[in-house]
Amino acid sequence: MDHIGGGRLPGGVNLQRRVRCWECHRVVEDPYLDACPSCNGLLEVSLDLEPVKEMAPSDLRSRPFGVWRYTPFLPVDPSMAVSLQEGGTPLYACGGIAADIGVRALSVKYEGANPTGSFKDRGMTVGITRAREIGADMVGCASTGNTSASLAAYAAKAGIGCLVLLPEGKVALGKLAQAIFYGAKVVSVEGNFDDALRTIREMAEQRILYLLNSINPFRPEGQKSVLLEIMDQLDYRLPDRIVLPVGNAGNISAVHKALKELVEVGWIDGMPMLTGVQASGSRPLVDSFQAGRRGFTPEPGPETVATAIRIGNPVSGRKALDAIYSTGGAAVDVSDEEILDAQLMLGRREGVGVEPASAASVAGLRKLIDEGVADRDEEVVCICTGNALKDPETMMSQCVRPYSARPEVSAVMEAIR
Ligand SMILES: *Cc1c(COP(=O)(O)O)cnc(C)c1O
Ligand SMILES: [Zn+2]
């Protein structure tokens, strides 16, 4: 069984792992399966955290700040790591916005500072390392843009072939440019993200490639690091609430898993309220949350300016609802106008450039405070998932064109008057 067994290596490396079905707990050994063969449930890695219980957070602090600081929580062999030094992103105190929206304390975890400009790099470094462990020679994904940009870069670094399927005409320019630039084969499919994902899953089933969408159970393992870093940066003091945008819901599920693991090893003794934000044109989980349901009904025609969360059938939607209910959090939707307002506020008030989907977190927090769902006395962390440069067209649509003038002081002064 040894593609998942293996034992414990020295130095806090965690290879006591099993891939299990999240719904029925069956152990799944075939690394090319991305769903449970019994019940079609999502797969999840379960780790043996016994050795970590003897460690303290400070035992990891001598390692460089970033994803690979947390190897005791990662189910891959770090000696095979394919890394671009991902993670280690800033946590900005945003007092200006906190005052504007009326909350006691707000920090922004700026994921735009990752190597390809989004948090996807955290999952991809672990996912590609896994691909290398199993000897895959081709990887692939369906993507609204950032997953493909990230996968293309890591595949290049690993020297593995890469295929990405993108929904036709709906991918932000920066992301499309990245995927092609890093050398992936890029195919634009007639349909939306959900159609592209169905197609690439079939290719993985036929073993044409190793699938690195967030249904791959190893990717969320890397994405857990965003929470581990936040806790590190806060010296393990729990914030009241963590807010993040939700597309396929891989990230919120990964953050929840990281919290559960930190509780298990005794490094924290509670959880912040996990709060997911969707766009109003694509809000299947918000509908469920409002109805108190654990399942959801896919939205057939998702539409929003925040292309990274333009997803009608969130792959990890059931996990996201579990994360929200079990931490006493919330799900909320925001309009495109609210998203673009928040994006501009982050730029103009704090000097933080994020893409529209990322601004949804701040827009969602603002709405929850206005509605009295979130308390003004809270300390909140918003995860801002991607860089503003990803989508220059949307950024420019919010801005005035440059003024033009002859190269003379008086002409310039005239132009800006
Ligand atoms: C992928 C992505 C999201 C959505 O994350 P999920 O894990 O799919 O919920 C949000 N923002 C950005 C910038 C992304 O790239
Ligand atoms: Zn199952």
Coordinates of C-alpha atoms and ligand atoms in Angstrom, one line a residue:
M1 CA 0.0 0.0 0.0
D2 CA 3.0 2.2 0.1
H3 CA 2.2 5.2 -1.9
I4 CA 0.4 6.5 1.2
G5 CA 2.0 4.6 4.0
G6 CA 5.7 5.1 4.6
G7 CA 6.3 6.0 8.2
R8 CA 7.7 8.9 10.0
L9 CA 10.9 10.5 9.0
P10 CA 13.2 12.3 11.5
G11 CA 12.7 16.0 12.0
G12 CA 8.9 16.2 12.4
V13 CA 8.1 15.1 8.9
N14 CA 4.6 13.6 8.7
L15 CA 4.2 10.7 6.4
Q16 CA 1.7 8.8 8.6
R17 CA -1.2 9.7 6.4
R18 CA -4.2 8.1 4.9
V19 CA -6.5 9.4 2.2
R20 CA -10.1 8.9 3.4
C21 CA -13.6 9.7 2.2
W22 CA -14.8 12.8 4.1
E23 CA -18.4 11.4 4.0
C24 CA -18.0 7.6 4.7
H25 CA -14.4 7.4 6.0
R26 CA -13.4 4.7 3.6
V27 CA -9.6 4.6 3.0
V28 CA -8.8 5.2 -0.7
E29 CA -5.4 4.1 -1.9
D30 CA -5.4 4.8 -5.7
P31 CA -3.7 8.2 -6.0
Y32 CA -5.6 8.9 -9.3
L33 CA -9.0 8.8 -7.6
D34 CA -10.5 12.2 -6.7
A35 CA -13.7 10.9 -5.2
C36 CA -14.8 8.0 -3.0
P37 CA -15.4 4.9 -5.1
S38 CA -18.3 3.9 -2.6
C39 CA -20.2 7.1 -2.1
N40 CA -18.6 9.6 -4.5
G41 CA -17.7 11.8 -1.5
L42 CA -14.8 14.2 -1.3
L43 CA -11.5 12.8 -0.2
E44 CA -9.4 14.1 2.6
V45 CA -6.0 13.4 4.0
S46 CA -5.9 12.3 7.7
L47 CA -2.7 12.8 9.5
D48 CA -1.3 11.2 12.6
L49 CA -0.6 14.2 14.8
E50 CA 0.6 12.3 17.9
P51 CA 4.3 13.4 17.4
V52 CA 3.2 17.0 17.0
K53 CA 1.6 17.0 20.4
E54 CA 5.0 16.8 21.9
M55 CA 6.1 20.0 20.0
A56 CA 5.4 23.6 20.6
P57 CA 4.8 26.3 18.0
S58 CA 8.2 27.8 18.9
D59 CA 9.9 24.5 17.7
L60 CA 9.0 25.5 14.1
R61 CA 10.1 29.2 14.4
S62 CA 13.7 28.5 13.5
R63 CA 12.6 27.6 9.9
P64 CA 11.9 30.2 7.2
F65 CA 8.5 31.7 7.4
G66 CA 6.3 30.1 4.7
V67 CA 4.5 26.9 3.8
W68 CA 7.3 24.6 4.5
R69 CA 7.8 25.8 8.0
Y70 CA 4.8 23.6 8.9
T71 CA 6.0 20.2 7.6
P72 CA 4.6 18.4 10.6
F73 CA 1.2 19.3 9.2
L74 CA 2.0 18.4 5.6
P75 CA 1.5 14.9 4.2
V76 CA 4.4 14.9 1.7
D77 CA 8.1 14.3 1.9
P78 CA 9.8 17.8 2.1
S79 CA 13.0 16.4 0.7
M80 CA 11.1 16.1 -2.6
A81 CA 9.5 19.6 -2.3
V82 CA 8.9 21.7 -5.4
S83 CA 8.9 25.2 -4.0
L84 CA 9.0 28.7 -5.2
Q85 CA 9.2 30.0 -1.6
E86 CA 5.4 30.4 -1.3
G87 CA 3.6 31.7 1.7
G88 CA 5.2 33.9 4.3
T89 CA 2.8 36.7 3.3
P90 CA 2.2 39.9 5.3
L91 CA -0.6 40.4 7.8
Y92 CA -1.4 44.1 7.5
A93 CA -3.1 46.0 10.3
C94 CA -5.8 48.0 8.5
G95 CA -6.8 50.6 11.0
G96 CA -8.2 53.0 8.4
I97 CA -10.7 50.5 7.1
A98 CA -11.5 49.3 10.6
A99 CA -12.5 52.8 11.5
D100 CA -14.5 53.3 8.3
I101 CA -16.5 50.2 8.6
G102 CA -16.8 50.4 12.4
V103 CA -15.0 47.3 13.7
R104 CA -12.5 47.3 16.6
A105 CA -9.6 45.6 14.7
L106 CA -9.1 44.4 11.2
S107 CA -6.0 42.7 9.6
V108 CA -5.6 41.7 6.0
K109 CA -3.7 38.5 5.2
Y110 CA -2.3 39.6 1.8
E111 CA -2.1 36.5 -0.4
G112 CA -1.3 38.6 -3.4
A113 CA 2.3 38.5 -2.2
N114 CA 2.7 34.8 -3.2
P115 CA 5.0 33.9 -6.2
T116 CA 2.2 33.8 -8.8
G117 CA 0.1 36.3 -7.0
S118 CA -2.6 34.2 -5.2
F119 CA -3.0 31.8 -2.3
K120 CA -3.2 28.9 -4.8
D121 CA 0.6 28.6 -4.6
R122 CA 0.3 27.2 -1.1
G123 CA -1.7 24.3 -2.2
M124 CA 0.2 23.9 -5.5
T125 CA 3.6 23.4 -3.9
V126 CA 2.2 20.5 -1.9
G127 CA 0.1 19.2 -4.9
I128 CA 3.1 19.2 -7.3
T129 CA 5.3 17.6 -4.7
R130 CA 2.7 14.8 -4.5
A131 CA 2.6 14.6 -8.3
R132 CA 6.4 14.1 -8.2
E133 CA 6.1 11.5 -5.4
I134 CA 3.8 9.3 -7.5
G135 CA 5.8 9.9 -10.7
A136 CA 3.1 11.7 -12.7
D137 CA 4.5 13.1 -16.0
M138 CA 1.5 15.3 -16.7
V139 CA -0.7 17.4 -14.5
G140 CA -3.9 19.4 -15.2
C141 CA -6.7 21.5 -13.9
A142 CA -9.8 23.4 -14.7
S143 CA -9.6 27.0 -13.5
T144 CA -11.1 30.4 -13.3
G145 CA -7.6 31.6 -13.7
N146 CA -5.4 31.5 -10.6
T147 CA -5.2 27.8 -10.3
S148 CA -3.9 27.6 -13.8
A149 CA -1.4 30.4 -13.3
S150 CA -0.1 28.7 -10.2
L151 CA -0.1 25.1 -11.6
A152 CA 1.7 26.2 -14.8
A153 CA 4.5 27.8 -12.7
Y154 CA 5.0 24.8 -10.4
A155 CA 4.8 22.4 -13.3
A156 CA 7.5 24.4 -15.0
K157 CA 9.6 24.3 -11.9
A158 CA 9.1 20.5 -11.6
G159 CA 9.6 19.8 -15.3
I160 CA 6.2 18.2 -15.6
G161 CA 3.8 18.7 -18.5
C162 CA 0.7 20.8 -17.8
L163 CA -2.8 21.1 -19.4
V164 CA -5.3 23.7 -18.2
L165 CA -8.9 24.1 -19.2
L166 CA -10.4 27.6 -18.9
P167 CA -14.0 28.7 -19.3
E168 CA -14.2 30.6 -22.6
G169 CA -13.9 34.4 -22.4
K170 CA -14.2 34.7 -18.6
V171 CA -10.6 34.6 -17.3
A172 CA -8.9 37.8 -16.2
L173 CA -6.1 38.9 -18.5
G174 CA -3.2 38.6 -16.1
K175 CA -4.1 35.0 -15.2
L176 CA -4.4 33.9 -18.8
A177 CA -1.1 35.5 -19.6
Q178 CA 0.6 33.7 -16.7
A179 CA -0.6 30.3 -17.7
I180 CA 0.5 30.6 -21.3
F181 CA 3.8 32.4 -20.2
Y182 CA 4.8 29.5 -17.9
G183 CA 4.4 27.1 -20.7
A184 CA 1.2 25.2 -20.0
K185 CA -1.0 23.9 -22.8
V186 CA -4.1 26.1 -22.5
V187 CA -7.5 25.2 -23.9
S188 CA -10.4 27.5 -23.7
V189 CA -13.6 25.4 -23.4
E190 CA -17.1 26.4 -24.5
G191 CA -18.8 26.5 -21.2
N192 CA -18.3 27.7 -17.6
F193 CA -15.9 26.5 -14.9
D194 CA -18.2 23.7 -13.9
D195 CA -18.1 22.3 -17.5
A196 CA -14.4 22.6 -17.7
L197 CA -13.9 20.7 -14.4
R198 CA -16.2 17.9 -15.5
T199 CA -14.1 17.4 -18.6
I200 CA -10.7 17.5 -16.9
R201 CA -12.0 15.0 -14.2
E202 CA -12.8 12.6 -17.0
M203 CA -9.2 13.0 -18.3
A204 CA -7.9 12.2 -14.9
E205 CA -10.1 9.2 -14.6
Q206 CA -8.6 8.0 -17.9
R207 CA -5.2 8.6 -16.3
I208 CA -4.2 11.0 -19.0
L209 CA -3.1 13.4 -16.2
Y210 CA -2.9 13.9 -12.5
L211 CA -5.6 16.3 -11.5
L212 CA -4.6 19.3 -9.3
N213 CA -7.9 21.0 -8.7
S214 CA -8.8 21.5 -5.1
I215 CA -10.7 18.2 -5.1
N216 CA -7.2 16.8 -5.0
P217 CA -6.9 16.0 -1.3
F218 CA -3.3 17.1 -1.1
R219 CA -3.9 20.7 -2.3
P220 CA -6.0 21.7 0.8
E221 CA -3.1 20.4 2.9
G222 CA -0.9 23.1 1.6
Q223 CA -3.6 25.7 1.9
K224 CA -3.9 25.0 5.6
S225 CA -0.7 27.0 5.9
V226 CA -2.5 30.3 5.5
L227 CA -4.2 29.7 8.9
L228 CA -1.0 28.4 10.5
E229 CA 0.8 31.6 9.4
I230 CA -2.0 33.8 10.7
M231 CA -1.8 32.1 14.1
D232 CA 2.0 32.4 14.1
Q233 CA 1.7 36.1 13.2
L234 CA -0.8 36.7 16.0
D235 CA 1.3 34.7 18.5
Y236 CA -1.4 32.1 18.7
R237 CA -4.0 34.6 20.0
L238 CA -7.3 33.7 18.4
P239 CA -9.0 36.4 16.3
D240 CA -12.8 36.4 16.8
R241 CA -13.6 36.0 13.1
I242 CA -11.8 35.0 9.8
V243 CA -13.5 36.1 6.6
L244 CA -12.7 34.8 3.2
P245 CA -14.2 34.7 -0.3
V246 CA -15.7 31.4 -1.3
G247 CA -15.5 29.9 -4.9
N248 CA -15.1 26.2 -4.8
A249 CA -14.7 26.4 -1.0
G250 CA -11.4 24.6 -0.9
N251 CA -9.8 27.4 1.0
I252 CA -12.4 27.8 3.8
S253 CA -12.4 24.0 4.2
A254 CA -8.6 24.0 4.5
V255 CA -8.6 26.8 7.1
H256 CA -11.1 24.8 9.1
K257 CA -9.1 21.6 8.8
A258 CA -6.0 23.5 10.1
L259 CA -8.0 24.9 13.0
K260 CA -9.2 21.4 13.9
E261 CA -5.6 20.1 13.8
L262 CA -4.3 22.9 16.0
V263 CA -7.0 22.1 18.5
E264 CA -6.0 18.4 18.3
V265 CA -2.4 19.1 19.1
G266 CA -3.3 21.6 21.8
W267 CA -1.8 24.7 20.3
I268 CA -5.2 26.6 20.4
D269 CA -8.3 26.0 22.5
G270 CA -11.1 27.5 20.4
M271 CA -11.9 28.5 16.8
P272 CA -12.7 31.9 15.2
M273 CA -16.0 32.2 13.5
L274 CA -15.3 31.2 9.9
T275 CA -17.2 33.5 7.5
G276 CA -17.6 32.8 3.8
V277 CA -18.5 35.5 1.2
Q278 CA -20.0 34.7 -2.2
A279 CA -21.0 37.1 -4.9
S280 CA -24.7 37.8 -5.2
G281 CA -24.8 36.3 -8.7
S282 CA -23.3 33.1 -7.5
R283 CA -24.5 32.3 -3.9
P284 CA -25.6 28.7 -3.5
L285 CA -24.0 28.4 -0.1
V286 CA -25.5 31.6 1.2
D287 CA -29.0 30.2 0.2
S288 CA -28.3 27.0 2.2
F289 CA -26.9 28.9 5.2
Q290 CA -30.0 31.1 5.3
A291 CA -32.2 28.0 5.2
G292 CA -30.0 26.1 7.7
R293 CA -29.3 23.3 5.3
R294 CA -26.1 21.2 5.2
G295 CA -26.4 20.5 1.4
F296 CA -26.8 23.0 -1.4
T297 CA -28.4 23.4 -4.8
P298 CA -26.0 24.4 -7.6
E299 CA -26.5 27.7 -9.4
P300 CA -26.6 27.0 -13.1
G301 CA -25.6 30.5 -14.4
P302 CA -23.1 32.1 -12.0
E303 CA -22.3 35.7 -12.8
T304 CA -20.0 38.2 -11.1
V305 CA -17.1 40.6 -11.8
A306 CA -15.2 38.6 -9.2
T307 CA -14.3 35.9 -11.7
A308 CA -12.3 33.8 -9.2
I309 CA -15.5 33.1 -7.3
R310 CA -17.8 32.8 -10.3
I311 CA -18.7 29.2 -9.4
G312 CA -22.1 27.8 -9.3
N313 CA -21.4 24.3 -8.0
P314 CA -18.7 24.6 -5.3
V315 CA -16.8 21.4 -5.1
S316 CA -16.2 21.6 -1.4
G317 CA -19.5 23.3 -0.6
R318 CA -20.6 20.7 2.0
K319 CA -17.3 21.1 3.8
A320 CA -17.7 24.9 3.8
L321 CA -21.1 24.7 5.3
D322 CA -19.7 22.4 8.0
A323 CA -16.9 24.8 8.7
I324 CA -19.3 27.7 9.0
Y325 CA -21.9 25.9 11.2
S326 CA -19.3 24.3 13.5
T327 CA -17.5 27.5 14.2
G328 CA -20.6 29.7 14.6
G329 CA -19.7 31.7 11.5
A330 CA -21.8 33.0 8.7
A331 CA -22.2 33.0 4.9
V332 CA -23.0 36.3 3.2
D333 CA -23.3 37.6 -0.3
V334 CA -22.2 40.9 -1.8
S335 CA -23.0 42.7 -5.0
D336 CA -20.5 43.5 -7.7
E337 CA -20.8 47.2 -6.6
E338 CA -20.0 46.4 -3.0
I339 CA -17.0 44.3 -4.2
L340 CA -15.6 47.0 -6.3
D341 CA -16.1 49.6 -3.6
A342 CA -14.2 47.4 -1.2
Q343 CA -11.4 46.9 -3.7
L344 CA -11.0 50.6 -4.2
M345 CA -11.1 51.2 -0.4
L346 CA -8.3 48.7 0.1
G347 CA -6.2 50.5 -2.5
R348 CA -6.9 54.0 -1.5
R349 CA -7.1 53.7 2.3
E350 CA -4.4 51.0 2.9
G351 CA -2.3 50.8 -0.2
V352 CA -3.2 47.2 -0.6
G353 CA -4.0 46.0 -4.2
V354 CA -6.3 43.0 -4.4
E355 CA -8.3 41.5 -7.2
P356 CA -12.1 41.7 -7.0
A357 CA -12.8 38.2 -5.5
S358 CA -10.4 39.1 -2.6
A359 CA -12.1 42.3 -1.9
A360 CA -15.3 40.3 -1.4
S361 CA -14.0 39.4 2.1
V362 CA -13.8 43.0 3.2
A363 CA -17.2 43.8 1.5
G364 CA -18.8 40.9 3.3
L365 CA -17.4 42.0 6.6
R366 CA -18.7 45.5 6.1
K367 CA -22.2 44.1 5.3
L368 CA -22.2 41.8 8.3
I369 CA -21.3 44.8 10.6
D370 CA -24.0 47.0 9.0
E371 CA -26.5 44.2 9.5
G372 CA -25.5 43.6 13.1
V373 CA -24.5 40.0 12.5
A374 CA -20.8 40.8 13.2
D375 CA -20.1 42.7 16.4
R376 CA -18.3 46.0 16.3
D377 CA -16.1 44.8 19.2
E378 CA -14.6 41.9 17.2
E379 CA -11.0 41.4 16.1
V380 CA -11.3 40.2 12.5
V381 CA -8.8 38.8 9.9
C382 CA -9.9 39.1 6.2
I383 CA -8.0 36.8 3.8
C384 CA -7.3 38.7 0.6
T385 CA -6.7 35.9 -1.8
G386 CA -5.1 37.5 -4.9
N387 CA -3.2 40.4 -6.4
A388 CA -4.8 43.4 -8.1
L389 CA -2.5 43.0 -11.1
K390 CA -4.3 39.8 -12.0
D391 CA -7.2 41.7 -13.4
P392 CA -5.9 45.1 -14.8
E393 CA -9.0 45.6 -16.9
T394 CA -11.3 45.7 -13.9
M395 CA -8.9 47.9 -12.0
M396 CA -8.8 50.4 -14.9
S397 CA -12.6 50.4 -15.2
Q398 CA -12.7 51.9 -11.7
C399 CA -10.1 54.6 -12.5
V400 CA -9.8 57.8 -14.5
R401 CA -7.5 57.7 -17.5
P402 CA -4.1 59.5 -17.0
Y403 CA -4.2 63.2 -17.7
S404 CA -2.0 64.3 -20.6
A405 CA 0.1 67.4 -20.9
R406 CA 3.1 68.9 -22.6
P407 CA 6.4 68.4 -20.7
E408 CA 6.2 71.8 -18.9
V409 CA 5.4 72.6 -15.3
S410 CA 2.6 75.0 -16.2
A411 CA 1.0 72.4 -18.5
V412 CA 1.1 69.7 -15.9
M413 CA -0.3 72.0 -13.2
E414 CA -3.1 72.9 -15.6
A415 CA -3.9 69.3 -16.4
I416 CA -4.3 68.2 -12.8
R417 CA -6.3 71.2 -11.8
Ligands
LIG1 C1 -9.4 30.5 -6.0 C2 -9.7 31.8 -5.5 C3 -10.8 32.1 -4.6 C4 -11.7 31.0 -4.2 O1 -11.1 30.0 -3.4 P1 -11.9 28.6 -3.2 O2 -10.9 27.8 -2.5 O3 -12.2 28.1 -4.6 O4 -13.1 28.9 -2.4 C5 -10.9 33.3 -4.2 N1 -10.1 34.3 -4.6 C6 -9.1 34.1 -5.4 C7 -8.2 35.3 -5.8 C8 -8.9 32.9 -5.9 O5 -7.9 32.7 -6.8
ZN2 ZN -17.4 7.5 0.7

